[in-house]
XYZ file of C-alpha atoms in Angstrom:
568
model
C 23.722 25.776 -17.133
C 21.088 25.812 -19.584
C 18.890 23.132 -18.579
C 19.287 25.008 -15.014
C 17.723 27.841 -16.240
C 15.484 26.382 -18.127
C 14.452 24.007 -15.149
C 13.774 26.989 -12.890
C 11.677 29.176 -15.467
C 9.335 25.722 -16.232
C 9.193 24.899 -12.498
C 7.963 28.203 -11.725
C 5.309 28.012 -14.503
C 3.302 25.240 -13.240
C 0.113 25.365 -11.861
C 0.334 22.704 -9.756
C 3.582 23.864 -7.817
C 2.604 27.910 -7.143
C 1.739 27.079 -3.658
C 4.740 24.712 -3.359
C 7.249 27.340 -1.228
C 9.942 25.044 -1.222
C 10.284 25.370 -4.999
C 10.270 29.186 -4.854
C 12.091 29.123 -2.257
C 14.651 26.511 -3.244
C 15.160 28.057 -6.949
C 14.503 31.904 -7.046
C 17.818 32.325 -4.493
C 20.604 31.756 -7.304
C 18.388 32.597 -10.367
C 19.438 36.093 -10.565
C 23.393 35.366 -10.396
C 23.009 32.223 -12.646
C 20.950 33.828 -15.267
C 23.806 36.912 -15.671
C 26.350 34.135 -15.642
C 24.247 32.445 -18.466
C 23.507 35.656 -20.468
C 27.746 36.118 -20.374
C 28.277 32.223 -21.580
C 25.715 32.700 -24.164
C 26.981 35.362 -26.058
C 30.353 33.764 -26.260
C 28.304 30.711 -27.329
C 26.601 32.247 -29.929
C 29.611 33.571 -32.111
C 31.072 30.547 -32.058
C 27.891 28.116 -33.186
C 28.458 26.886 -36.334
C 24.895 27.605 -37.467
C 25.224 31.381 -36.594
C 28.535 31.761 -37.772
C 27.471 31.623 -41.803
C 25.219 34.562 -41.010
C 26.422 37.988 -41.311
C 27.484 39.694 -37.831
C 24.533 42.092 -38.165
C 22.072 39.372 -37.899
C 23.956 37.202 -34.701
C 23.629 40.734 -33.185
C 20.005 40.854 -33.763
C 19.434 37.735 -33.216
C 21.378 37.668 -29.890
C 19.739 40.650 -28.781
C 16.548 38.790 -29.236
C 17.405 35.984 -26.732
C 18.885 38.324 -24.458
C 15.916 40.127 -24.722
C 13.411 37.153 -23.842
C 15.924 36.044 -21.231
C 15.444 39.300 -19.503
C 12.170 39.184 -19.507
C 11.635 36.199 -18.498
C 13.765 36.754 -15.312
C 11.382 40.147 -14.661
C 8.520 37.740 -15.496
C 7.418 40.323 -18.138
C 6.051 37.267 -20.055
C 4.092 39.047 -22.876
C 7.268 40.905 -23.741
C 9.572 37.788 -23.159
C 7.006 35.510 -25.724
C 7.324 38.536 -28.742
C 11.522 38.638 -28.393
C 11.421 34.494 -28.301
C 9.053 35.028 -31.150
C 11.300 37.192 -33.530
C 14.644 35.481 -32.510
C 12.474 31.771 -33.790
C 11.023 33.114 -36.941
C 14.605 34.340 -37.907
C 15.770 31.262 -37.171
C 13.264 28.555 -36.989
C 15.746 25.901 -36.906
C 17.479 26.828 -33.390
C 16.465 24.038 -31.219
C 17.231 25.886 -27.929
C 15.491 29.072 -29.330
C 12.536 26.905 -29.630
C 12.904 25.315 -25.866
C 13.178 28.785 -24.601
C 9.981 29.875 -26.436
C 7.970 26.521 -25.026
C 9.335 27.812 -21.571
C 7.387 31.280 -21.683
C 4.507 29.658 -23.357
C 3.918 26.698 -20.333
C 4.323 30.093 -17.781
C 1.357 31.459 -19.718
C -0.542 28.422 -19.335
C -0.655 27.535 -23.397
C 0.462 24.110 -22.896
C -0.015 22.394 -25.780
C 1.760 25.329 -27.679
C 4.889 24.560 -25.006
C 4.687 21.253 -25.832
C 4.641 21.505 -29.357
C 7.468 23.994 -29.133
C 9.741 21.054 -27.165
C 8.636 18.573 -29.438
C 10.157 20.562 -32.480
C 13.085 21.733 -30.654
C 13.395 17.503 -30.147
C 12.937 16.939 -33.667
C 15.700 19.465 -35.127
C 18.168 18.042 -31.902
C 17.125 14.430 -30.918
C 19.910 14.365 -28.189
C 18.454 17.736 -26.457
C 18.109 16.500 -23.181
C 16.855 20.189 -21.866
C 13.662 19.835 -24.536
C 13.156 16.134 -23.289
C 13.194 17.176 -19.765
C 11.039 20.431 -19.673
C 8.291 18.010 -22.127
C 8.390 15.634 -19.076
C 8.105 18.038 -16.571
C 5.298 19.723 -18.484
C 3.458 16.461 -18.904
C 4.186 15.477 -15.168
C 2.421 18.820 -14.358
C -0.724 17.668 -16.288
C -0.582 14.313 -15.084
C -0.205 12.508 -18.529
C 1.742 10.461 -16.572
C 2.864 8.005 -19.799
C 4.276 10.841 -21.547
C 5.916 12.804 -19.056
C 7.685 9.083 -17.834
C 8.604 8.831 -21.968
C 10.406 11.974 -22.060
C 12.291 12.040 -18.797
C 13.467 8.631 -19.391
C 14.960 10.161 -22.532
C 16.366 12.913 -20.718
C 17.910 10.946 -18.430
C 19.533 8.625 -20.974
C 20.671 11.395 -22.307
C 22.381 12.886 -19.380
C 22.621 9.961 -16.544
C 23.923 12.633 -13.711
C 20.734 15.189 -14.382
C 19.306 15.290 -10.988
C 16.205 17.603 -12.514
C 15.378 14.958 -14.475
C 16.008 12.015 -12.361
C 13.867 14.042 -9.554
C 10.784 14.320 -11.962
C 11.213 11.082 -13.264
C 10.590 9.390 -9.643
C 7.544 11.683 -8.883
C 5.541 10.607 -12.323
C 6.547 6.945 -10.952
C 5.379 7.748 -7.457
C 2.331 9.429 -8.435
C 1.574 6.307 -10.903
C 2.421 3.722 -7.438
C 5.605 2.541 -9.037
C 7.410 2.456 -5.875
C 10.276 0.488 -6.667
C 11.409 2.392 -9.930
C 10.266 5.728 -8.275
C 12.357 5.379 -5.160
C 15.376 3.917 -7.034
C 15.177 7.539 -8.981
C 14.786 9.635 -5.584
C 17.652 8.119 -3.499
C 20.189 8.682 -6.645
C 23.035 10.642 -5.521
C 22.120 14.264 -5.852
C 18.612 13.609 -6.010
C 17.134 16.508 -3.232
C 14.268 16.115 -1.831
C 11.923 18.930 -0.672
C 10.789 19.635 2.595
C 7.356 19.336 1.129
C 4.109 17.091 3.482
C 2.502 15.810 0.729
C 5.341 14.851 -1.333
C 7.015 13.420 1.975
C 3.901 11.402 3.153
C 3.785 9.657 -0.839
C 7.644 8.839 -0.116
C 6.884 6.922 3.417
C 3.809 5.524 1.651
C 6.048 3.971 -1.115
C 8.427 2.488 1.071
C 6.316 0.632 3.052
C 3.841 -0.720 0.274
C 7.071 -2.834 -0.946
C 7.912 -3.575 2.817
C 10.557 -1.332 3.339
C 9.515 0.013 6.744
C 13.010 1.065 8.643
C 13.406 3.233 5.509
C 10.235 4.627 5.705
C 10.842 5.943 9.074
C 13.436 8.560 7.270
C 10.621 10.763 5.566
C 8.380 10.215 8.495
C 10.387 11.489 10.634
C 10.953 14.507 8.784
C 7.424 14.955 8.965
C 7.606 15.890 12.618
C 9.696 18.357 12.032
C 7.301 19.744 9.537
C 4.005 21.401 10.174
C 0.748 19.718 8.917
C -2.696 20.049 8.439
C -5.276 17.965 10.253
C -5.634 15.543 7.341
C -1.739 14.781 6.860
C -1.371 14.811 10.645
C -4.076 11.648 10.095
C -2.518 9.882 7.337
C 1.436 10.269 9.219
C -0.210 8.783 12.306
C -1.258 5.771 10.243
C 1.872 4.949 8.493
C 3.463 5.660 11.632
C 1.398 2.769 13.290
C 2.046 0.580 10.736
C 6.160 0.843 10.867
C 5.176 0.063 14.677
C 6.212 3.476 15.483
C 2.909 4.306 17.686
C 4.179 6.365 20.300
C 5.031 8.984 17.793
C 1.719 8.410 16.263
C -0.247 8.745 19.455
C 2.015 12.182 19.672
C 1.283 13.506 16.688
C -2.693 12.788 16.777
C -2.647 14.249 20.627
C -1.179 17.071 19.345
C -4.319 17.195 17.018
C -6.424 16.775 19.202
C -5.565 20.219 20.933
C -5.707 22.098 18.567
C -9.297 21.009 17.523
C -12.191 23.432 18.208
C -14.745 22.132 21.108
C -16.594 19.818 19.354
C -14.708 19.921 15.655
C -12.205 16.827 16.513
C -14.687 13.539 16.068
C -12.252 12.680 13.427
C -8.823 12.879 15.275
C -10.749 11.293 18.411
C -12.131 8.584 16.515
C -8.449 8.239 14.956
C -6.863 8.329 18.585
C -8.576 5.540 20.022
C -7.557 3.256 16.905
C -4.212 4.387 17.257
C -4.305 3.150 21.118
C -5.949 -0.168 19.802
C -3.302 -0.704 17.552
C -0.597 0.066 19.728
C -2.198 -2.558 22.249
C -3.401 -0.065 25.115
C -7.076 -1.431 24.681
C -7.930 0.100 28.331
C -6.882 3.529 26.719
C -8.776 2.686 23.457
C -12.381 1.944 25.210
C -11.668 5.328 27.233
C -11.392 7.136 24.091
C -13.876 5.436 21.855
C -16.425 6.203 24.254
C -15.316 10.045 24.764
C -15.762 9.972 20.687
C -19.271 8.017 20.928
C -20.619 10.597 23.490
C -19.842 13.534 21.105
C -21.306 12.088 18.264
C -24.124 12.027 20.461
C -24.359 15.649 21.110
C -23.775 16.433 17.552
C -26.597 14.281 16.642
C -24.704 11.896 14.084
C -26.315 9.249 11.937
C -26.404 5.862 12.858
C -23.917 5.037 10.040
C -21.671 7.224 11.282
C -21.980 6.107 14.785
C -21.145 2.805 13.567
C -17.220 2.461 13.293
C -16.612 4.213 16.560
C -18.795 0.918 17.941
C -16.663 -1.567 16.093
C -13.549 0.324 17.499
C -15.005 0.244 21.420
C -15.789 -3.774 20.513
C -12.712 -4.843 19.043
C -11.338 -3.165 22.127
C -13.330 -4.823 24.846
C -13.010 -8.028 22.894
C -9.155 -7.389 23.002
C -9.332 -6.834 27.151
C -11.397 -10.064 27.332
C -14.632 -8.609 27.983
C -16.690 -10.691 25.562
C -20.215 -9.570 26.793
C -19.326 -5.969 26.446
C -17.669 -6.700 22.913
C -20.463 -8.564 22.001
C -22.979 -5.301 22.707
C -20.994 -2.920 20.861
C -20.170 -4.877 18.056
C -24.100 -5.823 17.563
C -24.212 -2.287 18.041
C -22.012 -1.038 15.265
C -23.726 -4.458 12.906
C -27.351 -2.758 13.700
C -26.578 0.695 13.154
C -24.734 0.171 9.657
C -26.745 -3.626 8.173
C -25.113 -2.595 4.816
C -21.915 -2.683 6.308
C -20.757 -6.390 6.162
C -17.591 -5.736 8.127
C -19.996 -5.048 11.222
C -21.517 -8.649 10.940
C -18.449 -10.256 10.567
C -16.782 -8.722 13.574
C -19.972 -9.667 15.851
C -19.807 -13.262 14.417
C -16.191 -13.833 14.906
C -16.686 -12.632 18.739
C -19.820 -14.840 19.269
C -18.227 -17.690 17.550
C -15.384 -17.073 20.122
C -16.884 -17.221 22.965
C -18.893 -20.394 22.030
C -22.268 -18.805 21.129
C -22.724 -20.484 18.388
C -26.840 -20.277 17.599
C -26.092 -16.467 18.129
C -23.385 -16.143 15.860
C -25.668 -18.369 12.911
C -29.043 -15.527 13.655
C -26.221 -12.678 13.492
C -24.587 -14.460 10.250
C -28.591 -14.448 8.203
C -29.226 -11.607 8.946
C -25.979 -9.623 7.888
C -27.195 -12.091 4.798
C -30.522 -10.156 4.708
C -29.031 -7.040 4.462
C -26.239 -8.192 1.969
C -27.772 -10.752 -0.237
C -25.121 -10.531 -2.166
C -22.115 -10.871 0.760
C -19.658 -14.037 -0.172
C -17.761 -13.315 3.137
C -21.118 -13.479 5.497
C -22.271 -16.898 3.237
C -18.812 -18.559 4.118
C -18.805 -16.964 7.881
C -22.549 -18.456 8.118
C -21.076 -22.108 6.635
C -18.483 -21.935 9.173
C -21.139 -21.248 12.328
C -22.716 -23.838 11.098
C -20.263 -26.187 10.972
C -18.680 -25.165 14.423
C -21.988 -26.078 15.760
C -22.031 -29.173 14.490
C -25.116 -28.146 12.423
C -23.217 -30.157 9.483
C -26.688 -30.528 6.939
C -26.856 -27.037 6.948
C -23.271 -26.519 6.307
C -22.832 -28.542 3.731
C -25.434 -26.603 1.888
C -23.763 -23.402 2.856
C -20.695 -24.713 1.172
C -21.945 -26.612 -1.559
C -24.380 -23.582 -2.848
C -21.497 -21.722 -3.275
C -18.770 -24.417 -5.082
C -21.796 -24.980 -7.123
C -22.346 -21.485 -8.181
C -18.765 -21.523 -9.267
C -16.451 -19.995 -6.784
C -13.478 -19.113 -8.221
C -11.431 -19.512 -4.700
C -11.004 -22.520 -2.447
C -12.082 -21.483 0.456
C -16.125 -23.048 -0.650
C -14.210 -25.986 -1.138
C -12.136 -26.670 1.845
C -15.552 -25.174 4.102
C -17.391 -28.617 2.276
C -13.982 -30.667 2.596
C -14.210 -29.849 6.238
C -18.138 -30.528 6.690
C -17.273 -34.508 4.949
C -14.413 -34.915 7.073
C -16.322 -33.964 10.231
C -19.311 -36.831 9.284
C -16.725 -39.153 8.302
C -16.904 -38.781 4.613
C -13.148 -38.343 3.736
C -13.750 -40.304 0.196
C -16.576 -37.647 -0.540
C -14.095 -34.768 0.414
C -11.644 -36.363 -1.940
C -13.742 -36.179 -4.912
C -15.141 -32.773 -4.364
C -11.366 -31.270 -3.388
C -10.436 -33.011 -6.529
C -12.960 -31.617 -8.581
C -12.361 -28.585 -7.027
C -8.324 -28.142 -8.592
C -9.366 -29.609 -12.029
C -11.809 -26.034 -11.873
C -9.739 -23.380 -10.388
C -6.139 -24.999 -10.897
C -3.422 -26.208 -8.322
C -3.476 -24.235 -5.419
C -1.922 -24.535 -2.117
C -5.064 -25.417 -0.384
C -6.767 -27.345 -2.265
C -3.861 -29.622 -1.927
C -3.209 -29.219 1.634
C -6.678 -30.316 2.525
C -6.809 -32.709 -0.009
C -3.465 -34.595 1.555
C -5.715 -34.356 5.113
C -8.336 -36.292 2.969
C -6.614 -38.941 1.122
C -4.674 -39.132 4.442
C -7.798 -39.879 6.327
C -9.078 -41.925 3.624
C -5.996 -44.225 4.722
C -4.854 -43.374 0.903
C -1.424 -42.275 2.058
C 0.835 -42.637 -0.736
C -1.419 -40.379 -2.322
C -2.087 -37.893 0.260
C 2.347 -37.710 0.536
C 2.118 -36.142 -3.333
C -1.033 -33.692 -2.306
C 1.006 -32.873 0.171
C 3.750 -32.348 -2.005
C 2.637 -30.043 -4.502
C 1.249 -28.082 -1.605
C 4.735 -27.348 -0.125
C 5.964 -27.188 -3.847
C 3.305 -23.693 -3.909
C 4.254 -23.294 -0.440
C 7.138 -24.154 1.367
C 7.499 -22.689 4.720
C 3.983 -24.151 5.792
C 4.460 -25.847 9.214
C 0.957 -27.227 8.403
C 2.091 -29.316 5.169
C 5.083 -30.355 6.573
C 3.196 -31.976 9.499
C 0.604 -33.389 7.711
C 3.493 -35.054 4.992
C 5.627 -35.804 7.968
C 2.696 -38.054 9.381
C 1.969 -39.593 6.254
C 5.206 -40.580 5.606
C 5.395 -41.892 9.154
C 2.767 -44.566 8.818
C 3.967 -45.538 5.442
C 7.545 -46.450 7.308
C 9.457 -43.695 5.341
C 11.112 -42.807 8.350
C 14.115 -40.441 6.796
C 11.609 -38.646 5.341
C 9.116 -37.925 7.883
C 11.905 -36.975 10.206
C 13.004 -34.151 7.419
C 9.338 -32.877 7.253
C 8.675 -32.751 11.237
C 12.164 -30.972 11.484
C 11.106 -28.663 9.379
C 7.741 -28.510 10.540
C 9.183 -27.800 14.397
C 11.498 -25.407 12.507
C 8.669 -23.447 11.256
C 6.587 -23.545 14.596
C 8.510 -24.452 17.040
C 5.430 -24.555 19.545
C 4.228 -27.333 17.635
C 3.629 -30.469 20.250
C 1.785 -32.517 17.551
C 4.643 -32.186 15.281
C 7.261 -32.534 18.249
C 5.500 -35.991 19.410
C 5.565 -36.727 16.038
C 9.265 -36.286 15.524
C 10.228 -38.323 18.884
C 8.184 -41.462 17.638
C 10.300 -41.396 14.336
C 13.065 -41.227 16.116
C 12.420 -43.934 18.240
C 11.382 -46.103 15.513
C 14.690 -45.599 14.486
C 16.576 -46.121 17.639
C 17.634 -42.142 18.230
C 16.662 -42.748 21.893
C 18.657 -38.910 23.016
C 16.517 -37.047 19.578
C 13.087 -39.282 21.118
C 13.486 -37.882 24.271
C 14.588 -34.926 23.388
C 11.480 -34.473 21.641
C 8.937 -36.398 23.807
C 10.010 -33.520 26.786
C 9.580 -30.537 24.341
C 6.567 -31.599 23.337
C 5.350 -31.782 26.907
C 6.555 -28.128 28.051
C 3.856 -25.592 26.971
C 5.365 -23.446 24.472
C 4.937 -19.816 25.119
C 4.579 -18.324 21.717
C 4.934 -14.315 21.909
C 1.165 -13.047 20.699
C 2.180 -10.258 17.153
C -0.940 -10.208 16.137
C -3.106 -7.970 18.372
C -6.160 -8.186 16.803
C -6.340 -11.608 14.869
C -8.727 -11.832 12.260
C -10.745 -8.706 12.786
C -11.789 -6.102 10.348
C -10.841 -2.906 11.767
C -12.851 0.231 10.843
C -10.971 2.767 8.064
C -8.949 5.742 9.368
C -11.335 8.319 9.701
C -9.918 12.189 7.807
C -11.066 15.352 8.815
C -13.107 15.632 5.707
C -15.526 13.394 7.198
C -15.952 14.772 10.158
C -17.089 18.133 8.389
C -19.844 16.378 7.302
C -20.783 15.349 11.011
């Protein structure tokens, strides 16, 4: 009962939670009937602690009064009166640990912190195990954000007292706020654990569970955010995580519920965030439709070009989605001229062009996102790759080699130049640079994929079998390694084990005709005529893969919040 109390009297003193209802709401209902409860159990407390009962009765009697006095006053939230009784009843007896927590309680509702603080940590120190002090120092902390304290104490507290639901609450909000997920949700779904019906707190819950991948359970506190009602920015940031645990018809809801309640001309932000939502949820028609009602008012409110620039990328990612590659190609070198600094915008345009075969467009659009971002890693290695896709292999070898040679800590320089040598027939150059390559940045899975195609092609095949190998060693559901070990093992006659990598290989994609054509000649060479034919007519059949990816290897523009769109 006492760390009740003393939980609702340091919850109500924080600054951070006076505009939290829910906590007013959720602890102000039983405080009076509690605290008179608690006033009864503490007098018949009192005469029977050891430490009061050497004292002469006169003195418990003060002394009581005292705390009665402060407890009162406390509950009237007379706090100058409650801090003076509090203040007698410790300097008569400065050793009284809970004295000393009650004290720190009054003095964290007048905003002297570090005095509250100090009061808990003495209480602490004259009772180690008082959980109450441990608990009320965490919460304090929590309330401050000194995250590494407040977790220090209310891991205590909780040690202390493993069925403390205060604690165990407070304990998985410093984790949350900190982006411990795990731990933090581990402490929140405890038995007895409540959780408020509080937006913000909510949202950070949904968030958790699905940065570890837990999305079915983050569609628990999501949905309990419909029932809630929120302001335009967490009706923004619901609508996202709703898209991303593939829940976008409530998404599209929610933001078209937004959207009407948005003062003519005051909603660029939850138009702009409608249309991505329709992109996202595959209704590309719908997203074009509503990109361009959000590029027309950005119009009228004469926006910048920078601003103008993601709702361009949006309407070209959706055109490019429907097929339309000469209208996704306009907007997109739209959005790319509007924003040059932007290197997402460049990227996007290139990727289209390069789609669509426009290759000596896709190289000019490549230099000069380059010009604008000197500095852009992404736009070098997207200007290699035009280069090499156009069979412009001198000037994407240089592309590739400039960057290996400047030191680039990832592969992909590497593999770009690999590619470039394999294309002109260089496979034993590609083998010495790949090697090269994982003696400076280390095995990686890679490296030694494309250095297996290398040595393969450079008829070295008992080597290429080990590259290929330690690639499945770093990763082992690649279809891609297993194909290309399955083949070298083929035409080295290890026919048992080629037949286990194609398997596995078909296992892993089973729309895979090279690996299923593959598989039947093994077979045959082993007289499986039923598995060769088998194979030989799967491999035949077009396999009808269903498309999860919507938008493959675009950059979509960020959610746009209604903060931004005051600045409009």
């Amino acid at each position: 009962m006492i760390g009740y109390i003393e939980g609702i009297f340091l919850c109500l003193s924080s600054d951070r939670l006076k505009d939290q209802g829910w906590l007013r709401r959720l602890m102000f209902a039983p405080v009076c009937a509690a605290l008179s409860a608690f006033i009864v159990s503490l007098c018949f407390t009192l005469s029977l602690t050891p430490a009061y009962s050497q004292t002469p009765p006169a003195s418990s009697i003060s002394q009581e009064d005292s705390v009665l006095k402060g407890l009162n006053a406390l509950k009237q939230h007379r706090l100058d009166e409650a801090l003076d009784a509090f203040t007698a009843a410790e300097q008569r007896y400065p050793t009284d640990a809970n004295v000393r927590n009650f004290r720190g309680i009054v003095l964290a509702q007048l905003g002297r912190n570090e005095e509250a603080a100090a009061e808990y940590q003495e209480a602490i120190r004259l009772e180690p195990k008082n959980k109450d002090a441990y608990r009320n120092l965490g919460f304090l902390r929590w309330t401050e954000r000194r995250y590494g304290e407040a977790r220090e104490a209310l891991t205590r507290a909780v040690s202390l007292f493993p069925d403390d639901s205060f604690a165990h609450y407070y304990l998985g909000r410093v984790q949350l706020d900190t982006q411990q997920f795990t731990e933090a949700l581990r402490e929140l779904k405890l038995p007895g654990v409540s959780w408020p019906a509080d937006p913000d707190f909510l949202i950070q819950v949904a968030t958790g569970y699905e940065a570890i991948g837990k999305r079915a359970d983050a569609c628990e506190p999501l949905n309990e955010l419909l029932k809630l009602p929120l302001d335009d920015t967490q009706s923004a940031r619901v609508a996202s995580l709703l898209l991303n645990v593939q829940q976008n018809a409530k998404a599209i809801e929610l933001l078209t519920k937004s959207s009407t309640r948005q003062l003519a001309g005051s909603g660029s932000w939850v138009q702009f965030d409608l249309a991505l939502a329709y992109l996202l949820s595959g209704r590309a028609e719908q997203a074009v439709e509503q990109g361009n009602s959000h590029l027309e008012l950005l119009r009228k409110s004469k926006a910048k070009p920078n601003e103008m620039a993601p709702a361009w990328s949006l309407v070209g990612l959706a055109y490019a989605r429907l097929g339309h590659g000469t209208l996704a190609v306009e907007a997109l070198r739209q959005a790319a001229t509007l924003d040059p600094h932007r290197e997402e915008g460049w990227l996007n345009l290139t990727r289209e062009l390069m789609e669509l075969g426009r290759y000596a467009e896709a190289i000019s659009a490549a230099e000069k996102g380059i010009a604008a971002n000197p500095n852009s890693y992404v736009l070098q290695l997207r200007l290699g790759a035009a280069s090499l896709a156009a069979g412009q292999y001198h000037d994407a070898e240089r592309v590739f080699r400039s960057l290996a040679d400047a030191g680039d800590p990832l592969p992909t320089s590497y593999i770009g130049l690999a590619q470039v040598l394999l294309r002109e027939g260089r496979a034993e150059d590609a083998v010495s640079e790949l090697s090269a390559a994982r003696e400076r940045i280390g095995s990686n899975f890679l490296i030694n994929y494309f250095l297996g195609l290398s040595l393969d092609r450079a008829a070295k095949r008992t080597e290429a079998i080990t590259a290929f190998q330690e690639a499945l060693r770093l990763n082992p559901d690649s279809s891609e390694a297993n194909l290309g070990l399955g083949k070298s093992t083929l035409a080295v006659g290890r026919i048992g084990e080629a037949i286990a990598a194609l398997s596995e290989a078909v296992r892993l994609a089973p729309g895979n005709a090279q690996a299923q054509r593959l598989l039947s000649q093994a077979y045959r060479r082993i007289g499986d005529t039923k598995n060769a034919a088998k194979y030989a007519e799967t491999s035949a059949e077009t396999s009808s893969v269903p498309e999860t990816d919507l938008l493959g290897d675009f950059l979509l523009p960020a959610w746009r919040m209604p903060e931004q769109s005051k600045r409009e």
